[in-house]
Coordinates of C-alpha atoms in Angstrom, one line a residue:
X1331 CA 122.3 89.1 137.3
X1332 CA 118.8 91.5 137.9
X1333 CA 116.3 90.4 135.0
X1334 CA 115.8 93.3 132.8
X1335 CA 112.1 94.9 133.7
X1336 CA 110.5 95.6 129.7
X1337 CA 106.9 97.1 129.0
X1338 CA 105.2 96.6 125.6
X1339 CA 102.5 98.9 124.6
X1340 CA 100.5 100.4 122.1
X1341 CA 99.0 103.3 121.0
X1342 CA 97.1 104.2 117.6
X1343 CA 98.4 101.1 115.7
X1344 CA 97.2 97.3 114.7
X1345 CA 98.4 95.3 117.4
X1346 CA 101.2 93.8 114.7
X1347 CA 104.1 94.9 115.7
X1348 CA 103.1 94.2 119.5
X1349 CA 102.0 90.3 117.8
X1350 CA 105.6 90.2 116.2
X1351 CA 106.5 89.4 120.2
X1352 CA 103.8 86.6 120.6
X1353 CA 104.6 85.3 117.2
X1354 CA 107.8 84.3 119.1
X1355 CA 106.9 81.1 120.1
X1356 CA 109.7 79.1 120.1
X1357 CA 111.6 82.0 121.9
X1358 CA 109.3 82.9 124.6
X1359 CA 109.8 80.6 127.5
X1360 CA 113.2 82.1 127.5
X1361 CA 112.4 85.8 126.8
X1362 CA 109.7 85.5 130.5
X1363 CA 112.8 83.6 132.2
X1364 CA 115.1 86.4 131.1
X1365 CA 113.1 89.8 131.4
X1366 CA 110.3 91.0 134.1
X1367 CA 107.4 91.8 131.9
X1368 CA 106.3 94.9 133.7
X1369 CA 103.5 95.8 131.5
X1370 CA 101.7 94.5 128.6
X1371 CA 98.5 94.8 128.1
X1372 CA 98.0 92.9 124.9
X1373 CA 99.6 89.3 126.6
X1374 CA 99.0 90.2 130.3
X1375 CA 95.6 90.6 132.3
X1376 CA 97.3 93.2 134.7
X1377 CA 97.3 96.5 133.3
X1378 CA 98.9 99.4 135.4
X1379 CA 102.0 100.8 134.5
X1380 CA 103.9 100.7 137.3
X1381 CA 108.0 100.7 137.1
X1382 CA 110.8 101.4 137.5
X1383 CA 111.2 99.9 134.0
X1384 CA 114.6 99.5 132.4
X1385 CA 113.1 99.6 128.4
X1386 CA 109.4 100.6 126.9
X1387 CA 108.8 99.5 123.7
X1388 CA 106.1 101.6 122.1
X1389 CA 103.9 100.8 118.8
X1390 CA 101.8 103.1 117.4
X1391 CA 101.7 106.6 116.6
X1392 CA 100.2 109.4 118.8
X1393 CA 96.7 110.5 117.8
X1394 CA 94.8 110.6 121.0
X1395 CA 94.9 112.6 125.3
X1396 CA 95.2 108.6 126.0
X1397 CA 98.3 107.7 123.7
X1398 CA 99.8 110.8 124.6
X1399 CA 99.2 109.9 128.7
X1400 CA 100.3 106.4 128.1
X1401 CA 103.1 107.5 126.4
X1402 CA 104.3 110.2 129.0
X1403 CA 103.9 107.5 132.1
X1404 CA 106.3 105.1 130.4
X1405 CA 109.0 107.8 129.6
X1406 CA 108.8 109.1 132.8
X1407 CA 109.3 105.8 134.6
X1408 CA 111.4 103.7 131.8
X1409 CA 115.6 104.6 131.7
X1410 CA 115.2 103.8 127.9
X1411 CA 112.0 103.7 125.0
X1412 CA 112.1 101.7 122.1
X1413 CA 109.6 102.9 118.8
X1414 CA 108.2 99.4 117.7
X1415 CA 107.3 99.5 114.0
X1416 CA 107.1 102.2 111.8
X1417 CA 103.6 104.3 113.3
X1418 CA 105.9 104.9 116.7
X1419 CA 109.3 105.9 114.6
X1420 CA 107.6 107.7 111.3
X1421 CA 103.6 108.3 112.1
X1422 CA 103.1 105.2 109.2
X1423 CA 99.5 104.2 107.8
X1424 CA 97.9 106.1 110.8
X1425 CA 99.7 109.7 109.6
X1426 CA 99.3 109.1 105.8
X1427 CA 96.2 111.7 105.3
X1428 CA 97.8 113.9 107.4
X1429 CA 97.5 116.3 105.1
X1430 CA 93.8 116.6 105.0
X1431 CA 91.4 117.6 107.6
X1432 CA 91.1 115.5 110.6
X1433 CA 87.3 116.4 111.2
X1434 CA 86.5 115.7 107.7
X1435 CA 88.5 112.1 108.0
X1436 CA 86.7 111.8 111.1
X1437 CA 83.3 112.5 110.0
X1438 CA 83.4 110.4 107.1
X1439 CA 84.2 106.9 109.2
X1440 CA 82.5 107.6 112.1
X1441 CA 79.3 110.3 111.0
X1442 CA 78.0 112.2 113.3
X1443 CA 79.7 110.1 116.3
X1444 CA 82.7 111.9 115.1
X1445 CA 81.8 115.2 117.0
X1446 CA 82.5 113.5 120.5
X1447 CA 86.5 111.7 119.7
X1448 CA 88.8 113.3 120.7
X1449 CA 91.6 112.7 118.7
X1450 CA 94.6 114.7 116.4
X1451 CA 96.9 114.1 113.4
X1452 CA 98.9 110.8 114.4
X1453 CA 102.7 111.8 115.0
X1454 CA 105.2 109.6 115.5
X1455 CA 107.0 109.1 119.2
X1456 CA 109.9 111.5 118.7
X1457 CA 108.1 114.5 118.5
X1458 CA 106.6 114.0 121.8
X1459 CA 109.2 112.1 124.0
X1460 CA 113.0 111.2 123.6
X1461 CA 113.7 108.0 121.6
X1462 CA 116.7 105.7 122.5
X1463 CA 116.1 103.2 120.0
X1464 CA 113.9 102.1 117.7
X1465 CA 112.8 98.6 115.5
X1466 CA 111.5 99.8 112.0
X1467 CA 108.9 97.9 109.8
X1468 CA 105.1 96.9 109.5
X1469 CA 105.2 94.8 111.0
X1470 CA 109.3 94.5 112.5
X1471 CA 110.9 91.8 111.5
X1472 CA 111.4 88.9 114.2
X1473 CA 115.3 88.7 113.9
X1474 CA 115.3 92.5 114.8
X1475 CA 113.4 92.3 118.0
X1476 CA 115.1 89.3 119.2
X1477 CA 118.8 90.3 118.3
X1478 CA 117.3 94.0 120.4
X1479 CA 116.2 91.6 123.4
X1480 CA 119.2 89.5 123.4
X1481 CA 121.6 93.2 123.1
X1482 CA 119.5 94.0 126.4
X1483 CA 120.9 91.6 128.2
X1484 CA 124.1 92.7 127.6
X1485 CA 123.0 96.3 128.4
X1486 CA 123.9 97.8 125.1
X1487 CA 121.7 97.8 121.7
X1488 CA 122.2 96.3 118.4
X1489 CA 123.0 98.2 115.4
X1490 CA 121.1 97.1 112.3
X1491 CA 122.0 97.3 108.2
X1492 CA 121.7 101.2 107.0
X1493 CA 121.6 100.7 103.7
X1494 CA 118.9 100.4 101.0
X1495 CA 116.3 97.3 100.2
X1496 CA 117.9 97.3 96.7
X1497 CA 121.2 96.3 98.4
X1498 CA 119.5 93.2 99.8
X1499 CA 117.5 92.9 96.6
X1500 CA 120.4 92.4 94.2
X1501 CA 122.7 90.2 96.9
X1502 CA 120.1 88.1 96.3
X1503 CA 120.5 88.3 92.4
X1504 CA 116.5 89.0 91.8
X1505 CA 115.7 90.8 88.3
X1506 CA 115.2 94.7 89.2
X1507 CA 111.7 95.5 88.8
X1508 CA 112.0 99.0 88.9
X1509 CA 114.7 99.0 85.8
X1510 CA 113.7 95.5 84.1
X1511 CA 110.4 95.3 84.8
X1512 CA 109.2 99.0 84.7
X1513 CA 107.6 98.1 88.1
X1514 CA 106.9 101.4 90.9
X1515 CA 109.1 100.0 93.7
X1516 CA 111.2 101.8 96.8
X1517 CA 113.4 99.7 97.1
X1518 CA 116.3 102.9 96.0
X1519 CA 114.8 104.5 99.1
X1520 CA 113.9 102.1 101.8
X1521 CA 115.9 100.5 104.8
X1522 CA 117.5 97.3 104.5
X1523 CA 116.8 94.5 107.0
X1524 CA 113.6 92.4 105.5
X1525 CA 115.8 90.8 102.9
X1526 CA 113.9 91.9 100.1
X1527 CA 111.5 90.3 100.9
X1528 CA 109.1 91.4 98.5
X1529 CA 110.5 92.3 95.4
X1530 CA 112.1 88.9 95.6
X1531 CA 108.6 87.3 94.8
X1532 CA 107.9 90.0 92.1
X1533 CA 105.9 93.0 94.2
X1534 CA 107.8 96.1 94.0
X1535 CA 108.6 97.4 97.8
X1536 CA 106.2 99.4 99.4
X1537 CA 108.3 101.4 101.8
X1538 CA 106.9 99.7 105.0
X1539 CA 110.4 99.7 106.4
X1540 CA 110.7 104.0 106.3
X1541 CA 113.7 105.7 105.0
X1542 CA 117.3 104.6 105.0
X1543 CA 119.9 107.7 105.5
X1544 CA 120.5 109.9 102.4
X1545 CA 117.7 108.7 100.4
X1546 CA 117.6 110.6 97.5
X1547 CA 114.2 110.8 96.6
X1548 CA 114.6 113.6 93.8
X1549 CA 116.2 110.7 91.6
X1550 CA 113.3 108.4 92.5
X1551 CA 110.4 110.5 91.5
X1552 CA 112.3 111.3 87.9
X1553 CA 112.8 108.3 87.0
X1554 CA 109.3 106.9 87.7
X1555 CA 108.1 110.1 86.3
X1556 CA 110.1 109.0 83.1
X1557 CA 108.3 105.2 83.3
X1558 CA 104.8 107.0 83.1
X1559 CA 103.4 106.9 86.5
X1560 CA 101.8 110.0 87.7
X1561 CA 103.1 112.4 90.5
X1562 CA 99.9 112.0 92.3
X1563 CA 100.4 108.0 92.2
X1564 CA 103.8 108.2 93.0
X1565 CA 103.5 110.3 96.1
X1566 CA 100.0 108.4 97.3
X1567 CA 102.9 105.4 97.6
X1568 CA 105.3 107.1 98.9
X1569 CA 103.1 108.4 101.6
X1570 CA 101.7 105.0 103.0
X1571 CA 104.4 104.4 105.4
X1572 CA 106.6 107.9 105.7
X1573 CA 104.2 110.9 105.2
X1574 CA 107.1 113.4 104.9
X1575 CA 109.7 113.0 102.0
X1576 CA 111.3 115.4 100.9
X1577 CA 110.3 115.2 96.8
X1578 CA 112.0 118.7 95.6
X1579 CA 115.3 117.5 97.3
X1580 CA 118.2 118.1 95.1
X1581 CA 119.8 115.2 94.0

């Protein structure tokens, strides 16, 4: 059987997701027996993209002529593209002040070095390039990128959980800490597939995962409206990962 040929890559993004890979250490004698790593820059010294590649993954969100080059090479020569993380599927912590003026942001991090970047509001991979797949979270969770690998192999890809955190949270019998505990947590509005992994040690989900399907985020912001937390503190959370709910959505 022909070894799959896979490029990872990032763009405007930590490294994390990309690190979720290396953090694979038990795992990754057999992932280099089993795939062709075409192109990688953070793990390999040989950096040209050069293909034919059979499946890109891509962290980070679009923000700069490079991303947007890098990103455009790999499309063009991979059959499938994966978004890694939530920057390449939603625009994440990179997109979350898209609201405000990008010279101003600029300006005030870099001064007057500003005036030479060239660089626009982060987007996330879809609006640029088709998406065949893609491996939510900040970073993904191992399990997801390895059950994705292994689904590779078999030519297909996996499908993962599309319900809410709070369906993980309360299979695992934690106390709610948006009802109990009055505590600002997402967990009505987030995907599934970290295990509740926060709330489960008392922090109130952040939303790192993105949305799950039909969230209905109307519903949210009333009732932490009713608990006492501000609109302007409620939507600064709401917009860390996922910079575009909906908030007037009819419930």
């Amino acid at each position: 059987m022909k070894k799959p040929a896979i490029a990872i890559a990032g763009l405007t993004a930590c490294s994390g997701c990309q690190l979720t890979l290396l953090n694979c250490e038990e795992e990754l004698p057999e992932i280099a027996q089993r795939f062709i790593i075409d192109y990688f820059p953070l793990g390999l010294t040989e950096r040209a993209i050069t293909g034919p590649i059979d499946v890109a993954f891509v962290e980070g969100a679009v923000s700069t002529p490079s991303d947007l080059e890098i990103l455009m090479k790999l499309r063009n020569c991979s059959r499938s593209l994966v978004a890694l993380g939530t920057c390449a599927l939603w625009g994440g912590i990179a997109a979350m002040k898209n609201q405000e003026s990008r010279k101003d942001l600029a300006k005030t991090v870099y001064g007057f070095a500003a005036d030479d970047l060239k660089s626009f509001n982060p987007q996330p991979l879809h609006r640029f390039v088709k998406v065949d797949f893609a491996i939510t979270g900040c970073p993904p969770e191992k399990g997801e990128l390895l059950t994705t690998l292994a689904a590779l192999l078999r030519g297909t890809f996996p499908v993962f959980p599309r319900y809410p955190v709070c369906s993980e949270c309360r299979s695992r019998e934690n106390l709610c800490l948006l009802i109990e505990r009055d505590k600002m947590c997402l967990g009505p509005l987030v995907q599934a597939g970290c295990n509740a992994r926060c709330p489960a040690v008392g922090i109130g989900c952040e939303g790192c995962r993105g949305p799950v399907t039909e969230a209905n985020v109307a519903a949210e912001m009333e009732l932490l409206l009713k608990k006492g937390f501000s609109r302007d503190e409620i939507v600064s959370r709401m917009q860390r990962f996922y910079p575009e709910w909906d908030y007037e959505q009819s419930s």
